[in-house]
Amino acid sequence: MARGGSQVTNSQQEKVRCAGCGVNLQTKDSGKPGFVPAAALEKEIIICQRCFRIKNYNEAASVAIDQDDFLRLLGGIAATDSLVVHIVDLFDFEGSIIPGLQRFVGNNPVLLVVNKIDLLPKGVSTNRLRNWVQKQAKAQGIRLMDVILCSAKRGTGFEHVIEALAQHRGDRDVYVVGATNVGKSTLINRLIRDYSDLERELTTSRYPGTTLDAVHIPLDDGHDIIDTPGIVYSHRMTEIVPRDVLGAILPEKEIKPIVYQLNADQSIFVGALARFDFVEGERQSFTFYVSNGLKLHRTKLERADELYAEHKGVMLAPPSAEQLADMPAWTRHRLNVKRGQEMDVFISGLGWIHVNSTVGALIDIHAPKGIRVMLRDALI
């Protein structure tokens, strides 16, 4: 529903775009984005075949998004007078934040909406969370106007998002940006239901890149909320696993932390997705914050390689043995937690391991090549 097309009306423009993902509709090639049968063009609200399959069958077709168009869209925000809402996933904070965001948005103010707070155990201090988020964002060079903690899925904190938009938007459009799977479309659907007379909803799913083009949602004052395509970061586990594994690694409800008391030379497998080795240090405990759908398995470090070779894809799963053949081989990351530090071991898209002691530890993480693994200040 972008403005600027003088030869067509808003309603005509909406007719040629998918109401679910924003892509231009076409009837010629079912293998390309935006395909609809010709008969579907007669419907009041039109969604492309891909969105139809996601909504009705939880099935997505792979489509390629032109990266030049995507960067042009994102880079064009700097030339506008807009409020930028950057949505990040608290479960995958470092994996979902856009480090070069300030370069793209110029001097436009940034509102950071931190989604999925419902995944954290109850009792976590919201003030501590907010301070942690502000510190991490500052380290990424992002100048924030405000930080809002919410759960788009549960509706928790949603009123604060609305209040912040009303307070900071002024007479401007709102651009919503973020990585894939951070909950952008879920949040915008709440805006559509509560603050717009549109009858459509954006397509939401676990599949990366659900929104294929900018989707414009008109506001009563003549301005728009613009949902941009999700940025695909290959350093996130969610981008490299097979689609039927996404359900296991993306938490749907509150995470149940699992605590292990470990001696040095012990290992923990997270399915067949990663391995945590406690290489050196005093006996201490580590808390694993991963999806409840993943199974953890403890063994001795000296047996870890053999165990993986014999049981990957079966006892150590997901993924299955067949799926592992199509994934990158593991690479090792050595992390040194110094004495006195309160740290997390973060594995992008998979979760994190809190080092409960401050006596120091030498840790190895084995994960698919390219996945971001790092030490960070403790979240909890």
JSON list of C-alpha atoms in Angstrom, two decimals, residues 5-206:
[
{"chain": "A", "resi": 5, "resn": "GLY", "atom": "CA", "xyz": [1.90, 5.49, -7.44]},
{"chain": "A", "resi": 6, "resn": "SER", "atom": "CA", "xyz": [-0.28, 8.28, -8.88]},
{"chain": "A", "resi": 7, "resn": "GLN", "atom": "CA", "xyz": [-1.77, 6.21, -11.68]},
{"chain": "A", "resi": 8, "resn": "VAL", "atom": "CA", "xyz": [-3.28, 3.56, -9.38]},
{"chain": "A", "resi": 9, "resn": "THR", "atom": "CA", "xyz": [-5.36, 3.86, -6.25]},
{"chain": "A", "resi": 10, "resn": "ASN", "atom": "CA", "xyz": [-4.48, 2.36, -2.88]},
{"chain": "A", "resi": 11, "resn": "SER", "atom": "CA", "xyz": [-7.08, -0.34, -3.31]},
{"chain": "A", "resi": 12, "resn": "GLN", "atom": "CA", "xyz": [-5.71, -1.22, -6.74]},
{"chain": "A", "resi": 13, "resn": "GLN", "atom": "CA", "xyz": [-2.19, -1.41, -5.35]},
{"chain": "A", "resi": 14, "resn": "GLU", "atom": "CA", "xyz": [-3.36, -3.74, -2.59]},
{"chain": "A", "resi": 15, "resn": "LYS", "atom": "CA", "xyz": [-4.89, -5.99, -5.26]},
{"chain": "A", "resi": 16, "resn": "VAL", "atom": "CA", "xyz": [-1.49, -6.68, -6.85]},
{"chain": "A", "resi": 17, "resn": "ARG", "atom": "CA", "xyz": [0.34, -7.41, -3.59]},
{"chain": "A", "resi": 18, "resn": "CYS", "atom": "CA", "xyz": [-0.02, -10.42, -1.34]},
{"chain": "A", "resi": 19, "resn": "ALA", "atom": "CA", "xyz": [-1.88, -9.45, 1.82]},
{"chain": "A", "resi": 20, "resn": "GLY", "atom": "CA", "xyz": [0.22, -11.94, 3.76]},
{"chain": "A", "resi": 21, "resn": "CYS", "atom": "CA", "xyz": [3.82, -11.23, 2.76]},
{"chain": "A", "resi": 22, "resn": "GLY", "atom": "CA", "xyz": [3.67, -8.10, 0.60]},
{"chain": "A", "resi": 23, "resn": "VAL", "atom": "CA", "xyz": [5.21, -9.61, -2.53]},
{"chain": "A", "resi": 24, "resn": "ASN", "atom": "CA", "xyz": [3.94, -8.57, -5.97]},
{"chain": "A", "resi": 25, "resn": "LEU", "atom": "CA", "xyz": [1.43, -11.11, -7.22]},
{"chain": "A", "resi": 26, "resn": "GLN", "atom": "CA", "xyz": [1.79, -12.93, -10.54]},
{"chain": "A", "resi": 27, "resn": "THR", "atom": "CA", "xyz": [-0.08, -15.73, -12.30]},
{"chain": "A", "resi": 28, "resn": "LYS", "atom": "CA", "xyz": [2.55, -17.00, -14.74]},
{"chain": "A", "resi": 29, "resn": "ASP", "atom": "CA", "xyz": [5.18, -19.00, -12.80]},
{"chain": "A", "resi": 30, "resn": "SER", "atom": "CA", "xyz": [4.28, -21.13, -9.77]},
{"chain": "A", "resi": 31, "resn": "GLY", "atom": "CA", "xyz": [7.99, -21.52, -8.96]},
{"chain": "A", "resi": 32, "resn": "LYS", "atom": "CA", "xyz": [8.53, -17.81, -8.36]},
{"chain": "A", "resi": 33, "resn": "PRO", "atom": "CA", "xyz": [7.44, -15.57, -5.47]},
{"chain": "A", "resi": 34, "resn": "GLY", "atom": "CA", "xyz": [3.93, -14.15, -5.57]},
{"chain": "A", "resi": 35, "resn": "PHE", "atom": "CA", "xyz": [2.23, -16.86, -7.64]},
{"chain": "A", "resi": 36, "resn": "VAL", "atom": "CA", "xyz": [-1.56, -17.10, -7.46]},
{"chain": "A", "resi": 37, "resn": "PRO", "atom": "CA", "xyz": [-4.03, -18.88, -9.71]},
{"chain": "A", "resi": 38, "resn": "ALA", "atom": "CA", "xyz": [-5.75, -16.33, -11.94]},
{"chain": "A", "resi": 39, "resn": "ALA", "atom": "CA", "xyz": [-9.12, -17.06, -10.35]},
{"chain": "A", "resi": 40, "resn": "ALA", "atom": "CA", "xyz": [-7.79, -15.92, -6.96]},
{"chain": "A", "resi": 41, "resn": "LEU", "atom": "CA", "xyz": [-7.44, -12.34, -8.25]},
{"chain": "A", "resi": 42, "resn": "GLU", "atom": "CA", "xyz": [-11.22, -12.00, -7.98]},
{"chain": "A", "resi": 43, "resn": "LYS", "atom": "CA", "xyz": [-11.12, -12.42, -4.19]},
{"chain": "A", "resi": 44, "resn": "GLU", "atom": "CA", "xyz": [-11.44, -9.47, -1.85]},
{"chain": "A", "resi": 45, "resn": "ILE", "atom": "CA", "xyz": [-8.26, -10.36, 0.10]},
{"chain": "A", "resi": 46, "resn": "ILE", "atom": "CA", "xyz": [-5.59, -12.15, -1.93]},
{"chain": "A", "resi": 47, "resn": "ILE", "atom": "CA", "xyz": [-2.66, -14.13, -0.56]},
{"chain": "A", "resi": 48, "resn": "CYS", "atom": "CA", "xyz": [-0.01, -15.86, -2.65]},
{"chain": "A", "resi": 49, "resn": "GLN", "atom": "CA", "xyz": [0.18, -19.63, -2.93]},
{"chain": "A", "resi": 50, "resn": "ARG", "atom": "CA", "xyz": [3.18, -19.74, -0.58]},
{"chain": "A", "resi": 51, "resn": "CYS", "atom": "CA", "xyz": [1.31, -17.87, 2.18]},
{"chain": "A", "resi": 52, "resn": "PHE", "atom": "CA", "xyz": [-1.74, -20.07, 1.61]},
{"chain": "A", "resi": 53, "resn": "ARG", "atom": "CA", "xyz": [0.37, -23.18, 2.16]},
{"chain": "A", "resi": 54, "resn": "ILE", "atom": "CA", "xyz": [2.01, -21.75, 5.28]},
{"chain": "A", "resi": 55, "resn": "LYS", "atom": "CA", "xyz": [-1.35, -20.75, 6.81]},
{"chain": "A", "resi": 56, "resn": "ASN", "atom": "CA", "xyz": [-3.24, -23.93, 5.93]},
{"chain": "A", "resi": 57, "resn": "TYR", "atom": "CA", "xyz": [-0.64, -26.70, 5.74]},
{"chain": "A", "resi": 58, "resn": "ASN", "atom": "CA", "xyz": [2.36, -25.31, 7.70]},
{"chain": "A", "resi": 59, "resn": "GLU", "atom": "CA", "xyz": [4.36, -25.82, 4.51]},
{"chain": "A", "resi": 60, "resn": "ALA", "atom": "CA", "xyz": [6.69, -23.31, 2.86]},
{"chain": "A", "resi": 61, "resn": "ALA", "atom": "CA", "xyz": [8.34, -23.24, -0.53]},
{"chain": "A", "resi": 62, "resn": "SER", "atom": "CA", "xyz": [11.89, -21.94, -0.77]},
{"chain": "A", "resi": 63, "resn": "VAL", "atom": "CA", "xyz": [12.12, -18.65, -2.62]},
{"chain": "A", "resi": 64, "resn": "ALA", "atom": "CA", "xyz": [15.06, -16.40, -3.32]},
{"chain": "A", "resi": 65, "resn": "ILE", "atom": "CA", "xyz": [14.92, -12.76, -2.25]},
{"chain": "A", "resi": 66, "resn": "ASP", "atom": "CA", "xyz": [16.97, -10.39, -4.38]},
{"chain": "A", "resi": 67, "resn": "GLN", "atom": "CA", "xyz": [19.61, -9.10, -1.94]},
{"chain": "A", "resi": 68, "resn": "ASP", "atom": "CA", "xyz": [20.17, -5.88, -3.92]},
{"chain": "A", "resi": 69, "resn": "ASP", "atom": "CA", "xyz": [16.49, -5.02, -3.62]},
{"chain": "A", "resi": 70, "resn": "PHE", "atom": "CA", "xyz": [16.56, -5.89, 0.05]},
{"chain": "A", "resi": 71, "resn": "LEU", "atom": "CA", "xyz": [19.57, -3.68, 0.81]},
{"chain": "A", "resi": 72, "resn": "ARG", "atom": "CA", "xyz": [18.10, -0.87, -1.25]},
{"chain": "A", "resi": 73, "resn": "LEU", "atom": "CA", "xyz": [14.89, -1.10, 0.77]},
{"chain": "A", "resi": 74, "resn": "LEU", "atom": "CA", "xyz": [16.70, -1.07, 4.09]},
{"chain": "A", "resi": 75, "resn": "GLY", "atom": "CA", "xyz": [19.20, 1.59, 3.05]},
{"chain": "A", "resi": 76, "resn": "GLY", "atom": "CA", "xyz": [16.40, 3.86, 1.86]},
{"chain": "A", "resi": 77, "resn": "ILE", "atom": "CA", "xyz": [15.15, 4.38, 5.42]},
{"chain": "A", "resi": 78, "resn": "ALA", "atom": "CA", "xyz": [17.92, 6.92, 6.07]},
{"chain": "A", "resi": 79, "resn": "ALA", "atom": "CA", "xyz": [16.41, 9.25, 3.46]},
{"chain": "A", "resi": 80, "resn": "THR", "atom": "CA", "xyz": [13.00, 9.26, 5.19]},
{"chain": "A", "resi": 81, "resn": "ASP", "atom": "CA", "xyz": [11.73, 11.03, 8.29]},
{"chain": "A", "resi": 82, "resn": "SER", "atom": "CA", "xyz": [10.55, 7.98, 10.22]},
{"chain": "A", "resi": 83, "resn": "LEU", "atom": "CA", "xyz": [10.50, 6.20, 13.53]},
{"chain": "A", "resi": 84, "resn": "VAL", "atom": "CA", "xyz": [12.43, 2.92, 13.28]},
{"chain": "A", "resi": 85, "resn": "VAL", "atom": "CA", "xyz": [11.18, 0.02, 15.39]},
{"chain": "A", "resi": 86, "resn": "HIS", "atom": "CA", "xyz": [13.86, -2.66, 15.65]},
{"chain": "A", "resi": 87, "resn": "ILE", "atom": "CA", "xyz": [12.43, -5.95, 16.94]},
{"chain": "A", "resi": 88, "resn": "VAL", "atom": "CA", "xyz": [14.90, -8.42, 18.43]},
{"chain": "A", "resi": 89, "resn": "ASP", "atom": "CA", "xyz": [14.48, -11.89, 19.91]},
{"chain": "A", "resi": 90, "resn": "LEU", "atom": "CA", "xyz": [15.57, -12.01, 23.56]},
{"chain": "A", "resi": 91, "resn": "PHE", "atom": "CA", "xyz": [16.25, -15.74, 23.20]},
{"chain": "A", "resi": 92, "resn": "ASP", "atom": "CA", "xyz": [18.70, -14.98, 20.35]},
{"chain": "A", "resi": 93, "resn": "PHE", "atom": "CA", "xyz": [19.65, -11.39, 21.14]},
{"chain": "A", "resi": 94, "resn": "GLU", "atom": "CA", "xyz": [23.15, -11.26, 19.65]},
{"chain": "A", "resi": 95, "resn": "GLY", "atom": "CA", "xyz": [21.99, -13.29, 16.66]},
{"chain": "A", "resi": 96, "resn": "SER", "atom": "CA", "xyz": [19.00, -11.08, 15.85]},
{"chain": "A", "resi": 97, "resn": "ILE", "atom": "CA", "xyz": [20.23, -7.54, 16.51]},
{"chain": "A", "resi": 98, "resn": "ILE", "atom": "CA", "xyz": [21.31, -5.60, 13.39]},
{"chain": "A", "resi": 99, "resn": "PRO", "atom": "CA", "xyz": [24.84, -4.36, 14.18]},
{"chain": "A", "resi": 100, "resn": "GLY", "atom": "CA", "xyz": [24.97, -1.88, 11.28]},
{"chain": "A", "resi": 101, "resn": "LEU", "atom": "CA", "xyz": [21.48, -0.54, 11.90]},
{"chain": "A", "resi": 102, "resn": "GLN", "atom": "CA", "xyz": [22.53, 3.05, 12.57]},
{"chain": "A", "resi": 103, "resn": "ARG", "atom": "CA", "xyz": [24.24, 3.20, 9.19]},
{"chain": "A", "resi": 104, "resn": "PHE", "atom": "CA", "xyz": [21.01, 2.17, 7.45]},
{"chain": "A", "resi": 105, "resn": "VAL", "atom": "CA", "xyz": [18.59, 4.41, 9.35]},
{"chain": "A", "resi": 106, "resn": "GLY", "atom": "CA", "xyz": [20.70, 7.56, 9.57]},
{"chain": "A", "resi": 107, "resn": "ASN", "atom": "CA", "xyz": [19.47, 10.05, 12.14]},
{"chain": "A", "resi": 108, "resn": "ASN", "atom": "CA", "xyz": [16.02, 8.49, 12.52]},
{"chain": "A", "resi": 109, "resn": "PRO", "atom": "CA", "xyz": [15.22, 7.56, 16.14]},
{"chain": "A", "resi": 110, "resn": "VAL", "atom": "CA", "xyz": [15.28, 3.86, 17.05]},
{"chain": "A", "resi": 111, "resn": "LEU", "atom": "CA", "xyz": [12.82, 2.14, 19.37]},
{"chain": "A", "resi": 112, "resn": "LEU", "atom": "CA", "xyz": [14.12, -1.30, 20.42]},
{"chain": "A", "resi": 113, "resn": "VAL", "atom": "CA", "xyz": [11.32, -3.81, 21.01]},
{"chain": "A", "resi": 114, "resn": "VAL", "atom": "CA", "xyz": [12.65, -6.92, 22.76]},
{"chain": "A", "resi": 115, "resn": "ASN", "atom": "CA", "xyz": [10.27, -9.79, 22.03]},
{"chain": "A", "resi": 116, "resn": "LYS", "atom": "CA", "xyz": [9.78, -13.24, 23.59]},
{"chain": "A", "resi": 117, "resn": "ILE", "atom": "CA", "xyz": [10.36, -12.26, 27.22]},
{"chain": "A", "resi": 118, "resn": "ASP", "atom": "CA", "xyz": [7.77, -14.93, 28.06]},
{"chain": "A", "resi": 119, "resn": "LEU", "atom": "CA", "xyz": [10.44, -17.56, 27.36]},
{"chain": "A", "resi": 120, "resn": "LEU", "atom": "CA", "xyz": [12.50, -16.57, 30.41]},
{"chain": "A", "resi": 121, "resn": "PRO", "atom": "CA", "xyz": [11.84, -18.21, 33.79]},
{"chain": "A", "resi": 122, "resn": "LYS", "atom": "CA", "xyz": [9.44, -16.29, 36.01]},
{"chain": "A", "resi": 123, "resn": "GLY", "atom": "CA", "xyz": [11.00, -13.97, 38.53]},
{"chain": "A", "resi": 124, "resn": "VAL", "atom": "CA", "xyz": [13.66, -12.48, 36.27]},
{"chain": "A", "resi": 125, "resn": "SER", "atom": "CA", "xyz": [13.96, -8.75, 37.04]},
{"chain": "A", "resi": 126, "resn": "THR", "atom": "CA", "xyz": [12.65, -6.58, 34.20]},
{"chain": "A", "resi": 127, "resn": "ASN", "atom": "CA", "xyz": [14.88, -3.70, 35.33]},
{"chain": "A", "resi": 128, "resn": "ARG", "atom": "CA", "xyz": [17.93, -5.94, 35.10]},
{"chain": "A", "resi": 129, "resn": "LEU", "atom": "CA", "xyz": [16.80, -7.13, 31.65]},
{"chain": "A", "resi": 130, "resn": "ARG", "atom": "CA", "xyz": [16.33, -3.57, 30.43]},
{"chain": "A", "resi": 131, "resn": "ASN", "atom": "CA", "xyz": [19.76, -2.51, 31.70]},
{"chain": "A", "resi": 132, "resn": "TRP", "atom": "CA", "xyz": [21.36, -5.57, 30.08]},
{"chain": "A", "resi": 133, "resn": "VAL", "atom": "CA", "xyz": [19.67, -4.84, 26.74]},
{"chain": "A", "resi": 134, "resn": "GLN", "atom": "CA", "xyz": [20.72, -1.17, 26.80]},
{"chain": "A", "resi": 135, "resn": "LYS", "atom": "CA", "xyz": [24.33, -2.12, 27.50]},
{"chain": "A", "resi": 136, "resn": "GLN", "atom": "CA", "xyz": [24.40, -4.72, 24.70]},
{"chain": "A", "resi": 137, "resn": "ALA", "atom": "CA", "xyz": [22.78, -2.36, 22.17]},
{"chain": "A", "resi": 138, "resn": "LYS", "atom": "CA", "xyz": [25.23, 0.42, 23.04]},
{"chain": "A", "resi": 139, "resn": "ALA", "atom": "CA", "xyz": [28.11, -1.98, 22.41]},
{"chain": "A", "resi": 140, "resn": "GLN", "atom": "CA", "xyz": [26.63, -2.55, 18.90]},
{"chain": "A", "resi": 141, "resn": "GLY", "atom": "CA", "xyz": [26.66, 1.19, 18.17]},
{"chain": "A", "resi": 142, "resn": "ILE", "atom": "CA", "xyz": [22.88, 1.61, 18.24]},
{"chain": "A", "resi": 143, "resn": "ARG", "atom": "CA", "xyz": [21.51, 4.86, 19.69]},
{"chain": "A", "resi": 144, "resn": "LEU", "atom": "CA", "xyz": [18.22, 4.01, 21.36]},
{"chain": "A", "resi": 145, "resn": "MET", "atom": "CA", "xyz": [15.26, 6.25, 22.06]},
{"chain": "A", "resi": 146, "resn": "ASP", "atom": "CA", "xyz": [13.66, 3.61, 24.29]},
{"chain": "A", "resi": 147, "resn": "VAL", "atom": "CA", "xyz": [13.60, -0.11, 25.12]},
{"chain": "A", "resi": 148, "resn": "ILE", "atom": "CA", "xyz": [10.30, -2.02, 25.36]},
{"chain": "A", "resi": 149, "resn": "LEU", "atom": "CA", "xyz": [10.15, -5.58, 26.73]},
{"chain": "A", "resi": 150, "resn": "CYS", "atom": "CA", "xyz": [7.23, -7.62, 25.46]},
{"chain": "A", "resi": 151, "resn": "SER", "atom": "CA", "xyz": [5.82, -10.91, 24.25]},
{"chain": "A", "resi": 152, "resn": "ALA", "atom": "CA", "xyz": [3.92, -10.47, 21.00]},
{"chain": "A", "resi": 153, "resn": "LYS", "atom": "CA", "xyz": [2.60, -14.00, 21.25]},
{"chain": "A", "resi": 154, "resn": "ARG", "atom": "CA", "xyz": [1.23, -13.67, 24.80]},
{"chain": "A", "resi": 155, "resn": "GLY", "atom": "CA", "xyz": [0.35, -9.98, 24.55]},
{"chain": "A", "resi": 156, "resn": "THR", "atom": "CA", "xyz": [2.57, -9.21, 27.56]},
{"chain": "A", "resi": 157, "resn": "GLY", "atom": "CA", "xyz": [3.84, -5.63, 27.48]},
{"chain": "A", "resi": 158, "resn": "PHE", "atom": "CA", "xyz": [2.04, -4.94, 24.22]},
{"chain": "A", "resi": 159, "resn": "GLU", "atom": "CA", "xyz": [0.35, -1.85, 25.68]},
{"chain": "A", "resi": 160, "resn": "HIS", "atom": "CA", "xyz": [3.83, -0.40, 26.30]},
{"chain": "A", "resi": 161, "resn": "VAL", "atom": "CA", "xyz": [4.69, -0.85, 22.61]},
{"chain": "A", "resi": 162, "resn": "ILE", "atom": "CA", "xyz": [1.54, 1.07, 21.65]},
{"chain": "A", "resi": 163, "resn": "GLU", "atom": "CA", "xyz": [2.28, 3.81, 24.18]},
{"chain": "A", "resi": 164, "resn": "ALA", "atom": "CA", "xyz": [5.86, 4.15, 22.92]},
{"chain": "A", "resi": 165, "resn": "LEU", "atom": "CA", "xyz": [4.70, 4.38, 19.29]},
{"chain": "A", "resi": 166, "resn": "ALA", "atom": "CA", "xyz": [2.19, 7.08, 20.21]},
{"chain": "A", "resi": 167, "resn": "GLN", "atom": "CA", "xyz": [4.80, 8.96, 22.24]},
{"chain": "A", "resi": 168, "resn": "HIS", "atom": "CA", "xyz": [7.69, 8.85, 19.78]},
{"chain": "A", "resi": 169, "resn": "ARG", "atom": "CA", "xyz": [6.13, 8.63, 16.29]},
{"chain": "A", "resi": 170, "resn": "GLY", "atom": "CA", "xyz": [4.89, 12.18, 15.90]},
{"chain": "A", "resi": 171, "resn": "ASP", "atom": "CA", "xyz": [3.94, 12.96, 12.30]},
{"chain": "A", "resi": 172, "resn": "ARG", "atom": "CA", "xyz": [5.98, 10.15, 10.76]},
{"chain": "A", "resi": 173, "resn": "ASP", "atom": "CA", "xyz": [5.84, 6.71, 9.17]},
{"chain": "A", "resi": 174, "resn": "VAL", "atom": "CA", "xyz": [7.05, 3.73, 11.22]},
{"chain": "A", "resi": 175, "resn": "TYR", "atom": "CA", "xyz": [9.52, 1.24, 9.74]},
{"chain": "A", "resi": 176, "resn": "VAL", "atom": "CA", "xyz": [9.65, -2.14, 11.47]},
{"chain": "A", "resi": 177, "resn": "VAL", "atom": "CA", "xyz": [12.96, -3.97, 10.95]},
{"chain": "A", "resi": 178, "resn": "GLY", "atom": "CA", "xyz": [14.49, -7.16, 12.29]},
{"chain": "A", "resi": 179, "resn": "ALA", "atom": "CA", "xyz": [15.93, -10.55, 11.51]},
{"chain": "A", "resi": 180, "resn": "THR", "atom": "CA", "xyz": [13.82, -13.55, 10.56]},
{"chain": "A", "resi": 181, "resn": "ASN", "atom": "CA", "xyz": [11.87, -15.35, 13.30]},
{"chain": "A", "resi": 182, "resn": "VAL", "atom": "CA", "xyz": [11.94, -12.47, 15.79]},
{"chain": "A", "resi": 183, "resn": "GLY", "atom": "CA", "xyz": [8.15, -12.02, 15.79]},
{"chain": "A", "resi": 184, "resn": "LYS", "atom": "CA", "xyz": [7.80, -8.96, 13.55]},
{"chain": "A", "resi": 185, "resn": "SER", "atom": "CA", "xyz": [4.67, -10.12, 11.76]},
{"chain": "A", "resi": 186, "resn": "THR", "atom": "CA", "xyz": [3.06, -11.39, 14.98]},
{"chain": "A", "resi": 187, "resn": "LEU", "atom": "CA", "xyz": [3.53, -7.97, 16.57]},
{"chain": "A", "resi": 188, "resn": "ILE", "atom": "CA", "xyz": [2.25, -6.09, 13.52]},
{"chain": "A", "resi": 189, "resn": "ASN", "atom": "CA", "xyz": [-0.81, -8.34, 13.35]},
{"chain": "A", "resi": 190, "resn": "ARG", "atom": "CA", "xyz": [-1.66, -7.13, 16.85]},
{"chain": "A", "resi": 191, "resn": "LEU", "atom": "CA", "xyz": [-1.40, -3.56, 15.56]},
{"chain": "A", "resi": 192, "resn": "ILE", "atom": "CA", "xyz": [-3.64, -4.37, 12.61]},
{"chain": "A", "resi": 193, "resn": "ARG", "atom": "CA", "xyz": [-6.28, -6.01, 14.81]},
{"chain": "A", "resi": 194, "resn": "ASP", "atom": "CA", "xyz": [-6.30, -3.28, 17.44]},
{"chain": "A", "resi": 195, "resn": "TYR", "atom": "CA", "xyz": [-5.54, -0.10, 15.51]},
{"chain": "A", "resi": 196, "resn": "SER", "atom": "CA", "xyz": [-6.52, -0.58, 11.88]},
{"chain": "A", "resi": 197, "resn": "ASP", "atom": "CA", "xyz": [-9.69, -1.37, 9.95]},
{"chain": "A", "resi": 198, "resn": "LEU", "atom": "CA", "xyz": [-7.84, -3.75, 7.63]},
{"chain": "A", "resi": 199, "resn": "GLU", "atom": "CA", "xyz": [-9.28, -7.26, 7.48]},
{"chain": "A", "resi": 200, "resn": "ARG", "atom": "CA", "xyz": [-6.04, -8.98, 6.49]},
{"chain": "A", "resi": 201, "resn": "GLU", "atom": "CA", "xyz": [-3.18, -10.33, 8.60]},
{"chain": "A", "resi": 202, "resn": "LEU", "atom": "CA", "xyz": [0.46, -10.83, 7.70]},
{"chain": "A", "resi": 203, "resn": "THR", "atom": "CA", "xyz": [1.62, -14.40, 7.27]},
{"chain": "A", "resi": 204, "resn": "THR", "atom": "CA", "xyz": [3.41, -15.70, 10.36]},
{"chain": "A", "resi": 205, "resn": "SER", "atom": "CA", "xyz": [5.39, -18.91, 10.62]},
{"chain": "A", "resi": 206, "resn": "ARG", "atom": "CA", "xyz": [8.65, -20.40, 11.84]}
]
